[in-house]
Coordinates of C-alpha atoms in Angstrom, one line a residue:
M1 CA 11.8 12.7 -12.5
P2 CA 13.7 15.0 -14.9
K3 CA 11.7 17.2 -17.2
S4 CA 13.2 15.9 -20.1
V5 CA 12.2 12.3 -19.1
R6 CA 8.7 13.4 -18.4
L7 CA 8.5 15.1 -21.8
G8 CA 9.9 12.2 -23.5
S9 CA 7.7 9.8 -21.9
T10 CA 4.7 11.8 -22.7
I11 CA 5.6 12.2 -26.6
I12 CA 6.1 8.5 -26.8
W13 CA 2.7 8.0 -25.0
L14 CA 1.0 10.3 -27.4
F15 CA 2.3 8.3 -30.2
V16 CA 1.9 4.5 -28.9
F17 CA -1.4 5.0 -27.1
P18 CA -3.5 6.2 -30.2
I19 CA -1.9 3.3 -32.1
F20 CA -3.0 0.8 -29.5
L21 CA -6.6 2.2 -29.4
F22 CA -7.0 1.9 -33.1
I23 CA -5.8 -1.7 -33.3
F24 CA -7.9 -2.6 -30.1
F25 CA -11.2 -1.1 -31.9
Q26 CA -10.3 -2.7 -35.2
E27 CA -9.6 -6.1 -33.9
S28 CA -12.1 -6.1 -31.0
N29 CA -15.2 -4.3 -32.6
T30 CA -17.4 -7.9 -33.0
M31 CA -16.5 -8.8 -29.5
I32 CA -17.4 -5.6 -27.9
Q33 CA -20.8 -5.4 -29.6
E34 CA -21.5 -9.1 -28.6
H35 CA -20.1 -8.9 -25.0
W36 CA -20.5 -5.4 -24.0
V37 CA -22.3 -5.9 -20.9
V38 CA -19.5 -8.5 -19.7
L39 CA -16.7 -6.3 -20.7
L40 CA -18.5 -3.4 -18.9
S41 CA -18.6 -5.3 -15.8
F42 CA -15.2 -6.3 -15.7
L43 CA -14.2 -2.8 -16.4
C44 CA -16.1 -1.8 -13.5
L45 CA -14.7 -4.5 -11.3
N46 CA -11.1 -3.5 -12.2
I47 CA -11.8 0.2 -11.5
I48 CA -13.5 -0.5 -8.2
V49 CA -10.6 -2.7 -6.7
S50 CA -8.0 -0.2 -7.7
F51 CA -9.8 2.4 -5.6
F52 CA -9.6 0.0 -2.5
P53 CA -5.9 -1.5 -2.4
I54 CA -5.3 -4.3 0.1
R55 CA -2.2 -3.5 2.4
L56 CA 0.1 -6.3 3.2
G57 CA 3.3 -5.7 5.2
H58 CA 4.3 -2.1 4.1
T59 CA 2.8 -2.6 0.5
N60 CA -0.4 -1.7 -1.2
I61 CA -1.6 -4.6 -3.1
I62 CA -4.1 -4.0 -6.0
P63 CA -5.7 -7.3 -7.0
L64 CA -6.0 -6.1 -10.6
Q65 CA -3.7 -9.1 -11.5
G66 CA -6.3 -11.5 -10.7
I67 CA -9.0 -9.9 -12.5
S68 CA -6.9 -9.0 -15.6
L69 CA -6.0 -12.9 -15.8
A70 CA -9.5 -13.8 -16.0
V71 CA -10.1 -11.1 -18.8
F72 CA -7.1 -12.4 -20.7
L73 CA -7.9 -16.0 -20.4
Q74 CA -11.6 -15.3 -21.6
F75 CA -11.3 -12.4 -24.3
G76 CA -7.5 -12.3 -25.1
L77 CA -4.5 -9.9 -24.9
L78 CA -6.1 -6.8 -26.5
V79 CA -9.2 -6.6 -24.2
E80 CA -7.2 -7.2 -21.2
M81 CA -4.8 -4.3 -22.1
F82 CA -7.7 -2.0 -22.8
I83 CA -9.5 -2.7 -19.6
M84 CA -6.1 -2.3 -17.5
Q85 CA -5.5 1.0 -19.3
V86 CA -8.7 2.4 -18.3
A87 CA -8.6 1.1 -14.9
I88 CA -5.1 2.6 -14.5
I89 CA -5.9 6.0 -16.1
T90 CA -9.0 6.3 -13.9
S91 CA -7.3 5.5 -10.8
L92 CA -4.7 8.1 -11.3
M93 CA -7.3 10.8 -12.4
R94 CA -8.9 10.1 -9.1
I95 CA -6.2 11.2 -6.9
R96 CA -6.4 14.5 -8.5
L97 CA -2.8 14.9 -10.0
T98 CA -1.1 18.3 -9.9
K99 CA 0.1 19.8 -13.1
Q100 CA 3.7 18.4 -12.2
E101 CA 2.4 15.0 -11.5
L102 CA 0.3 14.4 -14.8
Y103 CA 3.5 12.8 -16.2
R104 CA 2.3 9.7 -14.1
I105 CA -0.5 8.9 -16.5
P106 CA 1.7 8.5 -19.6
V107 CA 4.5 6.6 -17.6
N108 CA 2.3 4.4 -15.9
S109 CA 0.2 3.7 -19.1
L110 CA 3.4 3.0 -21.0
L111 CA 4.4 0.7 -18.1
F112 CA 1.2 -1.6 -17.9
L113 CA 1.1 -1.8 -21.8
T114 CA 4.5 -3.2 -21.8
V115 CA 3.9 -5.5 -18.8
S116 CA 0.6 -6.9 -20.6
L117 CA 2.3 -7.2 -23.9
I118 CA 5.2 -9.4 -22.6
S119 CA 3.3 -11.3 -20.2
G120 CA 0.6 -12.1 -22.8
L121 CA 3.2 -13.2 -25.7
S122 CA 5.0 -15.2 -23.1
Y123 CA 1.8 -17.1 -22.3
Y124 CA 1.2 -17.5 -26.1
L125 CA 4.9 -18.7 -26.7
V126 CA 4.6 -21.6 -24.3
G127 CA 1.4 -23.0 -25.9
G128 CA -1.5 -21.3 -24.1
T129 CA -4.6 -20.0 -25.8
T130 CA -7.3 -17.8 -24.9
G131 CA -11.2 -18.2 -25.5
N132 CA -13.7 -20.7 -24.1
I133 CA -11.7 -21.9 -21.2
S134 CA -12.9 -25.1 -19.4
E135 CA -12.0 -26.8 -16.3
V136 CA -10.1 -29.4 -18.4
S137 CA -8.3 -26.8 -20.3
I138 CA -7.2 -24.9 -17.3
M139 CA -5.5 -27.9 -16.1
T140 CA -3.7 -28.0 -19.6
F141 CA -2.8 -24.5 -19.5
A142 CA -1.6 -24.4 -15.9
F143 CA 2.1 -24.0 -16.9
P144 CA 1.1 -21.2 -19.4
I145 CA -0.8 -19.6 -16.8
L146 CA 2.0 -19.7 -14.3
V147 CA 4.4 -18.4 -17.1
Y148 CA 1.9 -15.4 -17.5
A149 CA 1.6 -14.6 -13.9
F150 CA 5.3 -14.7 -13.1
M151 CA 6.2 -12.4 -16.2
Y152 CA 3.6 -10.1 -15.3
F153 CA 4.8 -9.7 -11.7
F154 CA 8.6 -9.9 -12.7
I155 CA 8.5 -7.4 -15.7
N156 CA 6.4 -5.1 -13.7
H157 CA 8.8 -5.0 -10.7
C158 CA 11.9 -4.8 -13.2
L159 CA 10.4 -1.6 -15.1
L160 CA 9.4 -0.2 -11.8
F161 CA 13.1 -0.6 -10.5
L162 CA 14.7 0.7 -13.6
I163 CA 12.2 3.8 -13.6
K164 CA 13.0 4.5 -10.0
K165 CA 16.6 4.2 -10.2
Y166 CA 17.4 5.6 -13.4
L167 CA 14.7 8.1 -14.3
V168 CA 13.6 9.1 -10.6
G169 CA 17.1 9.2 -9.4
Q170 CA 16.8 6.8 -6.4
R171 CA 20.4 5.4 -6.7
D172 CA 20.3 3.6 -3.2
I173 CA 17.2 1.6 -4.3
R174 CA 17.4 -2.2 -3.8
F175 CA 15.8 -4.7 -6.4
I176 CA 14.8 -7.3 -3.6
T177 CA 12.9 -5.5 -1.0
D178 CA 9.9 -6.2 1.4
A179 CA 7.6 -4.8 -1.3
F180 CA 8.9 -7.3 -3.7
K181 CA 8.4 -10.2 -1.5
W182 CA 4.8 -9.1 -0.6
E183 CA 3.9 -8.4 -4.2
G184 CA 5.3 -12.0 -5.2
I185 CA 3.3 -13.5 -2.3
S186 CA 0.1 -11.7 -3.6
G187 CA 0.8 -12.7 -7.1
I188 CA 0.6 -16.3 -6.2
L189 CA -2.5 -15.8 -4.2
I190 CA -4.3 -14.1 -6.8
I191 CA -3.8 -16.8 -9.6
P192 CA -6.8 -18.5 -8.0
V193 CA -9.0 -15.7 -8.0
G194 CA -8.5 -15.2 -11.9
V195 CA -8.9 -18.6 -12.5
T196 CA -12.0 -19.1 -10.4
L197 CA -13.5 -16.1 -12.0
V198 CA -13.1 -17.3 -15.6
L199 CA -14.5 -20.9 -14.7
L200 CA -17.3 -19.5 -12.8
Y201 CA -18.3 -17.1 -15.8
Q202 CA -18.2 -20.0 -18.3
E203 CA -21.0 -21.7 -16.0
I204 CA -23.1 -18.8 -14.8
G205 CA -22.3 -15.9 -17.2
V206 CA -21.9 -12.3 -16.0
I207 CA -23.5 -12.9 -12.4
A208 CA -20.1 -14.6 -11.8
I209 CA -18.3 -11.2 -11.8
F210 CA -20.5 -9.9 -9.1
L211 CA -20.4 -13.2 -7.1
I212 CA -16.4 -13.0 -6.9
G213 CA -16.3 -9.0 -7.1
I214 CA -18.6 -8.3 -4.2
P215 CA -16.7 -10.4 -1.6
L216 CA -13.5 -9.3 -3.0
F217 CA -14.5 -5.6 -2.6
I218 CA -15.8 -6.2 0.9
L219 CA -12.5 -7.7 1.8
S220 CA -10.6 -4.7 0.7
I221 CA -12.8 -2.6 2.6
I222 CA -12.3 -4.6 5.9
L223 CA -8.4 -4.7 5.3
K224 CA -8.3 -1.2 4.4
L225 CA -10.0 -0.2 7.7
Y226 CA -7.8 -2.7 9.9
N227 CA -4.6 -1.2 8.2
R228 CA -5.8 2.2 8.8
S229 CA -6.2 1.2 12.6
E230 CA -2.8 -0.3 12.7
T231 CA -1.2 2.6 10.9
T232 CA -2.7 4.9 13.5
K233 CA -1.5 2.8 16.2
S234 CA 1.8 2.6 14.7
L235 CA 2.0 6.4 14.5
L236 CA 0.8 6.9 17.9
Q237 CA 3.7 4.9 19.1
K238 CA 6.1 6.8 17.2
V239 CA 4.5 10.0 18.6
S240 CA 4.7 8.4 22.1
N241 CA 8.3 7.7 21.4
F242 CA 8.9 11.5 20.4
G243 CA 7.4 12.5 23.7
Y244 CA 9.8 10.4 25.5
K245 CA 12.8 11.6 23.8
V246 CA 11.9 15.3 23.6
N247 CA 11.5 15.4 27.6
A248 CA 14.9 13.8 28.0
N249 CA 16.5 17.0 29.4
L250 CA 17.5 18.1 25.8
P251 CA 18.3 21.7 25.0
E252 CA 16.0 23.6 23.2
D253 CA 17.7 23.7 19.9
K254 CA 18.1 19.8 20.0
I255 CA 14.2 19.7 20.8
I256 CA 13.5 21.7 17.7
E257 CA 15.8 19.7 15.5
L258 CA 14.1 16.7 16.9
I259 CA 10.5 17.7 16.2
I260 CA 11.3 18.7 12.5
H261 CA 13.0 15.3 12.0
T262 CA 10.4 13.3 13.7
I263 CA 7.5 15.1 11.5
T264 CA 9.4 14.6 8.3
T265 CA 9.6 11.1 9.3
I266 CA 6.3 10.0 10.5
F267 CA 4.4 12.2 8.2
P268 CA 4.5 12.8 4.4
A269 CA 5.5 16.2 4.9
K270 CA 8.0 18.1 2.7
D271 CA 8.6 21.2 4.6
V272 CA 8.0 22.0 8.2
Y273 CA 7.6 25.6 9.8
L274 CA 7.9 26.1 13.6
Y275 CA 6.8 29.4 14.8
E276 CA 7.0 30.8 18.3
K277 CA 4.6 33.6 19.6
R278 CA 6.4 36.9 20.4
G279 CA 4.2 39.7 21.4
E280 CA 1.2 39.4 19.2
K281 CA 3.0 38.3 16.1
L282 CA 4.6 34.8 15.1
T283 CA 8.6 34.4 14.7
L284 CA 10.0 31.5 12.9
L285 CA 12.2 29.4 15.0
K286 CA 13.1 26.6 12.4
S287 CA 12.3 25.3 9.2
N288 CA 13.5 22.8 6.7
S289 CA 12.0 24.6 3.8
N290 CA 14.5 25.6 0.8
D291 CA 12.3 28.6 0.5
L292 CA 13.8 30.3 3.6
V293 CA 17.7 29.9 2.7
D294 CA 17.8 33.8 1.9
G295 CA 15.7 34.4 5.0
R296 CA 12.9 36.6 3.2
I297 CA 10.0 34.5 4.6
E298 CA 9.1 35.2 8.2
T299 CA 5.7 33.9 8.6
D300 CA 2.6 32.6 6.5
G301 CA -1.3 33.4 6.5
I302 CA -2.3 29.9 7.5
S303 CA -0.3 30.0 10.5
N304 CA -1.2 33.4 11.3
K305 CA -5.0 32.2 11.2
V306 CA -4.2 29.3 13.6
L307 CA -2.7 31.8 15.9
E308 CA -5.7 34.2 15.7
Y309 CA -8.2 31.6 16.5
G310 CA -6.4 29.0 18.3
E311 CA -7.8 26.0 16.3
S312 CA -6.1 23.7 13.8
L313 CA -6.4 24.0 10.1
L314 CA -6.5 21.2 7.5
F315 CA -6.3 21.6 3.6
T316 CA -6.1 19.2 0.9
H317 CA -5.5 21.4 -2.0
R318 CA -3.9 24.7 -2.6
K319 CA -7.3 26.1 -4.0
F320 CA -8.7 26.0 -0.6
W321 CA -6.1 27.9 1.0
R322 CA -4.1 30.0 -1.5
L323 CA -6.1 33.3 -0.8
L324 CA -5.4 32.8 3.0
D325 CA -1.6 32.8 2.5
R326 CA -1.3 36.5 1.5
E327 CA 2.1 36.6 3.1
R328 CA 3.0 34.0 0.5
G329 CA 5.3 32.4 3.1
L330 CA 4.5 28.8 2.0
S331 CA 6.1 27.1 -0.9
V332 CA 4.6 27.6 -4.4
D333 CA 4.5 23.9 -4.9
A334 CA 2.4 23.2 -1.6
H335 CA -1.0 21.4 -1.8
S336 CA -1.8 19.7 1.4
I337 CA -1.2 21.6 4.5
V338 CA -1.6 20.8 8.5
S339 CA -1.2 23.7 10.9
V340 CA -1.7 23.2 14.5
P341 CA -1.6 25.6 17.6
V342 CA 1.2 24.9 20.3
I343 CA -0.7 25.5 23.4
H344 CA 0.7 25.8 27.1
N345 CA -1.4 26.6 30.2
Q346 CA -4.4 27.4 27.8
K347 CA -2.6 30.0 25.9
V348 CA -1.3 29.6 22.2
V349 CA 2.5 30.1 22.3
G350 CA 3.4 28.9 19.0
V351 CA 2.2 27.0 15.5
I352 CA 3.4 24.0 13.8
T353 CA 2.7 23.9 10.0
M354 CA 3.6 21.1 7.7
T355 CA 3.0 21.1 3.9
S356 CA 3.2 18.6 1.0
N357 CA 3.3 18.9 -2.6
Q358 CA 0.7 16.0 -2.9
I359 CA -2.9 16.5 -3.0
R360 CA -4.7 14.9 0.1
A361 CA -1.4 14.1 1.8
F362 CA -2.9 14.6 5.3
G363 CA -6.1 13.6 7.0
K364 CA -7.8 14.1 10.3
S365 CA -5.9 11.5 12.0
D366 CA -2.5 13.3 11.0
M367 CA -3.8 16.6 12.4
M368 CA -4.8 14.8 15.6
L369 CA -1.2 13.3 16.0
L370 CA 0.5 16.7 15.1
E371 CA -1.5 18.4 17.9
I372 CA -0.1 15.6 20.3
M373 CA 3.4 16.3 19.3
A374 CA 2.6 20.2 19.6
N375 CA 1.6 19.5 23.3
Y376 CA 4.7 17.5 23.9
L377 CA 6.7 20.5 22.3
A378 CA 5.2 23.2 24.3
V379 CA 6.0 21.4 27.7
A380 CA 9.6 20.4 26.6
I381 CA 10.7 23.8 25.5
E382 CA 9.3 25.2 28.7
N383 CA 11.2 22.8 30.8
A384 CA 14.3 23.3 28.6
R385 CA 14.2 27.0 29.1
N386 CA 13.7 26.8 32.9
Y387 CA 16.5 24.4 33.0
E388 CA 19.0 26.7 31.0
K389 CA 17.8 29.8 33.1
K390 CA 18.5 27.8 36.4
K391 CA 21.8 26.5 34.9
H392 CA 22.8 29.9 33.8
E393 CA 21.9 31.4 37.3
S394 CA 24.1 28.7 39.1
E395 CA 27.0 29.4 36.7
Q396 CA 27.0 33.3 37.0
C397 CA 27.9 35.8 39.5
A398 CA 24.6 37.8 40.3
L399 CA 26.5 40.8 41.1
T400 CA 29.0 41.1 37.9
N401 CA 27.3 38.9 35.3
L402 CA 30.6 37.2 35.0
Y403 CA 31.0 33.3 35.6
N404 CA 31.2 32.4 38.9
F405 CA 34.5 30.4 40.4
R406 CA 32.3 27.2 40.4
Y407 CA 31.7 27.3 36.7
F408 CA 35.5 28.2 36.0
E409 CA 36.6 25.6 38.0
S410 CA 34.5 23.0 36.3
L411 CA 35.7 24.4 33.0
L412 CA 39.2 24.2 33.7
M413 CA 39.0 20.7 35.2
E414 CA 36.8 19.2 32.2
K415 CA 39.3 20.8 29.7
Y416 CA 42.7 20.5 31.2
D417 CA 42.9 18.3 34.3
N418 CA 44.6 15.4 32.3
P419 CA 48.3 15.4 33.0
T420 CA 49.1 13.9 29.6
S421 CA 46.9 16.7 27.7
E422 CA 49.0 18.7 25.3
D423 CA 46.7 21.6 25.1
E424 CA 48.4 25.0 26.1
F425 CA 46.5 27.5 28.2
A426 CA 47.2 30.1 30.8
V427 CA 45.5 31.6 33.7
I428 CA 45.6 35.4 34.8
L429 CA 44.6 36.0 38.5
L430 CA 43.9 39.5 39.7
D431 CA 43.3 41.2 42.9
L432 CA 42.1 44.9 43.5
D433 CA 44.6 46.5 45.6
H434 CA 43.3 48.2 48.9
F435 CA 39.7 47.4 47.9
K436 CA 38.7 47.4 51.4
K437 CA 39.2 51.2 51.7
I438 CA 36.3 51.7 49.1
N439 CA 34.0 49.6 51.4
D440 CA 35.0 51.5 54.6
T441 CA 35.1 55.0 52.8
Y442 CA 32.1 54.8 50.7
G443 CA 30.1 51.5 52.0
H444 CA 29.5 48.1 50.7
Q445 CA 27.0 49.2 48.2
S446 CA 29.5 51.5 46.6
G447 CA 32.1 48.6 46.7
N448 CA 29.6 46.5 44.6
E449 CA 29.4 49.3 42.1
V450 CA 33.0 49.4 41.6
L451 CA 33.0 45.5 41.2
R452 CA 30.4 45.8 38.3
Q453 CA 32.4 48.5 36.6
V454 CA 35.6 46.7 37.0
S455 CA 34.1 43.5 35.5
D456 CA 32.8 45.6 32.5
V457 CA 36.5 46.8 32.1
I458 CA 38.1 43.3 32.0
K459 CA 35.2 41.9 29.8
K460 CA 36.0 44.7 27.2
I461 CA 39.8 44.1 27.2
V462 CA 39.5 40.1 27.0
G463 CA 36.5 40.2 24.7
N464 CA 36.2 36.8 22.9
S465 CA 39.9 35.8 23.5
G466 CA 39.3 34.0 26.9
T467 CA 36.9 33.4 29.7
V468 CA 36.5 35.8 32.6
A469 CA 35.1 34.9 35.9
R470 CA 34.8 36.3 39.3
Y471 CA 37.2 34.4 41.5
G472 CA 35.8 35.6 45.0
G473 CA 35.6 39.0 46.8
E474 CA 37.5 41.5 44.7
E475 CA 39.4 38.7 42.7
F476 CA 39.0 37.9 39.3
V477 CA 40.5 35.2 36.9
I478 CA 40.9 35.0 33.1
L479 CA 41.6 31.7 31.1
L480 CA 43.2 31.9 27.9
E481 CA 43.6 28.9 25.4
G482 CA 46.1 28.1 22.8
E483 CA 47.8 31.6 23.3
D484 CA 51.4 32.0 23.5
S485 CA 53.3 33.8 26.4
R486 CA 53.8 37.0 24.9
F487 CA 50.2 37.3 24.0
V488 CA 49.2 36.2 27.6
E489 CA 51.5 38.9 29.1
D490 CA 50.3 41.5 26.9
M491 CA 46.8 40.9 27.7
A492 CA 47.5 40.8 31.6
E493 CA 49.3 44.3 31.2
A494 CA 46.4 45.7 29.1
V495 CA 43.9 44.7 31.9
R496 CA 46.2 46.3 34.7
E497 CA 46.6 49.4 32.6
S498 CA 43.0 49.8 31.9
I499 CA 42.1 49.4 35.5
E500 CA 44.6 51.9 36.5
T501 CA 43.5 54.6 34.3
Q502 CA 39.8 54.0 34.6
I503 CA 37.8 56.5 36.6
F504 CA 35.1 54.4 38.7
R505 CA 31.9 56.4 39.7
V506 CA 30.5 55.6 43.1
T507 CA 27.7 56.8 45.4
D508 CA 28.8 57.8 48.9
D509 CA 26.4 55.8 51.0
L510 CA 28.0 56.8 54.3
K511 CA 27.7 60.6 53.9
K512 CA 25.3 62.5 51.8
G513 CA 24.8 60.1 48.9
E514 CA 26.9 62.1 46.5
R515 CA 28.7 60.8 43.3
R516 CA 32.3 60.2 43.8
S517 CA 35.0 59.4 41.4
V518 CA 37.5 56.9 42.8
R519 CA 40.7 55.2 41.2
L520 CA 42.0 51.6 41.5
T521 CA 44.9 49.4 40.8
A522 CA 45.2 45.7 40.5
S523 CA 48.0 43.2 41.2
I524 CA 48.0 40.4 38.7
G525 CA 49.6 36.9 38.5
V526 CA 50.1 35.0 35.3
A527 CA 50.9 31.3 35.0
I528 CA 51.2 29.2 32.0
K529 CA 51.2 25.5 31.5
S530 CA 55.0 24.8 30.8
E531 CA 55.4 21.0 31.7
D532 CA 53.4 18.1 30.2
N533 CA 52.5 16.7 33.5
E534 CA 51.0 19.9 35.0
T535 CA 47.6 19.7 36.2
A536 CA 44.7 22.5 35.7
M537 CA 44.8 23.3 39.4
S538 CA 48.5 23.6 39.8
V539 CA 48.6 26.2 37.1
L540 CA 45.9 28.3 38.9
R541 CA 47.9 27.8 42.1
N542 CA 50.9 29.1 40.2
A543 CA 49.0 32.0 39.3
D544 CA 47.8 32.7 42.8
R545 CA 51.5 32.6 43.8
A546 CA 52.6 35.0 41.3
M547 CA 50.0 37.5 42.2
Y548 CA 50.9 37.4 45.9
T549 CA 54.8 37.0 46.0
G550 CA 55.4 38.7 42.6
A551 CA 53.1 41.6 42.8
K552 CA 51.2 42.2 46.0
Q553 CA 54.5 41.7 48.0
K554 CA 56.8 43.9 45.7
G555 CA 54.7 47.1 45.5
R556 CA 51.1 46.2 44.0
N557 CA 49.8 47.5 40.7
R558 CA 52.1 45.2 38.4
V559 CA 51.9 42.1 36.4
S560 CA 54.1 39.0 37.8
H561 CA 54.8 35.8 35.6
F562 CA 55.2 32.5 37.4
S563 CA 58.5 31.0 36.7

C-alpha cells in the first residue's frame, strides 16, 4: 500500500475513532454499568474466537459475525461496533505487527466501523429493532436479520476488494473468488449461531455465552489442528513433486531456478538465498533478492552459523537474529528466517536461507520441509554435475581439449541437416602436411605435443567466431556460421599462415630427450553452403575434396576453395 494512503487512512482514523468512542460512552454509559459482566463476556468471546480462525477451503473464517449479530440484536449498534473494534484491534496487536504494518490497525478499524454501521442501518431501515429479543420477535425480524447478515458480508467483501485493487495495487484480483464463496457459505451457517446465542441468553443469562462459546472454541481448535495436518500433507506433496522434477536430468542452472521458484511458491518467503560451500566459505549461487542487484552482498551471518554448526536455524523476529548478521547480508526489512544446511555424504556442502518481512511467517514444519528440499537439491546438483562432466568428456578430445568429431558431426546435423534450411555456414578442413615425419623423427609423444600446440594456434585465431574440433589424427575442422565467403577465406588463410610461421617445441624422445624446434604447414579446404538443397554432410565432403584435390595434390601449404 502506498505510503500516502497509509498516512491518509491513519489521519482519518485518528479523527473518526475518538468521535466514535465519545458517542459510544455518551450513549451507552448506563447500559455498560448495568450489563458490564455480560458485555465483558461477549467481548472476551469475540477476542478468543478471533485468535482461532476456522479454515474452510483456502479461506480463514472467523465466526465474529455470529457473535456480533447476537450482540447487535441484544444491545444495539453502538455496542456491537465497540466490541468488534476491540476484538479486531486486539487480534492485530497479537500478531505483533512491524512498524511498516501498523497501518493495518486504522485500515481494518475503519473497514469494520463502516461495515457495522451500514449493516446496522440497513437492519433498522427494513423494520428491525434491537433490545429484548424473544422467539416470536425473532420470527418477525427474520427478514431484517437476513438483510443485516447479507449487508455485513457484501459490504465487507466490497470494501476489501476495493482496498486490494485500488489501494494495495492488486490489479488482477477478481471480485468473485473461492474465498468469496466460502465466506458466503460461512455467513449463512453463522446466522443460526447468533440467533441461538441471543435466544439462549434471554432464557438463562450470561451462562449462555459459555454454553455457545466453549463448543465454538473447541470446534475452532479441532478444525485448526485438522487444517494444519492437511496443510502439511499438501506441502509434503508439493515437496515430493519438487523432488521428482529436480531429478529429471535437469542442468544445474535449471535446478537452481526450480528450487528458488518452488520455495517462493510453497512458503511465504520473500527472499531466498542459495549458497555453496567452496573451501571453508560460502559462495552465493543464486538469489531472488533485490538487494543483490549491485552484487555487493556475498553472504550473511545466519547462513554462516548454519555452515559452522551444521544445524538448521529458525527465527520469528528480527530482534532474535540481527546481532548474528554482522555481514548485513539479509534484507533490512526481513523478520522471519529459516536457514538449513545442504548435506551430502554427511558433509555440509551448502546452505539455503529464506526470509520474510512478516513476523512469525515460518514454523518448525516449514523448517522440516525446507530440510527435505535441501536433501533433494544436494543429490540433484551432484547428479547434474556428474552428467555434465561425462557429457563434456564424451564431447571433447582428451589430447587437445577441442571438441571431438562426434560432437562436431552432431552439431552440424542438428543445425543444418535440413535441405530446406536457408541458414548459411561454411566448413574449413585442414590437414597437417607431412605430420608422419614428426612421429617418425621425434616419437609419438612429441607428435601429441605438436597437436596440442596446433590446436592452441587454431583456437587463438578462430576465437568466438566459430567452432573448432579435431577431425581425427592430424586433421582439424572449423564451423563458421552466418559469415560471407570473404571472411571465411580470410579466416582459412590466417590459420594457414599462423601454423606456417609458428615455431613448435617438442621433446626428442627417440634420442637424448632434448628440446627441439619444428615447423609445420597445413593444407586447407574450404566449402560454403551454396545451394538451398545442399545438406550439411555434403558441405563437409566438399571441404574434404577441396583440401585433397585443391591443396594437397597441388603442392600443400595452401588454401583451396571448393567450387
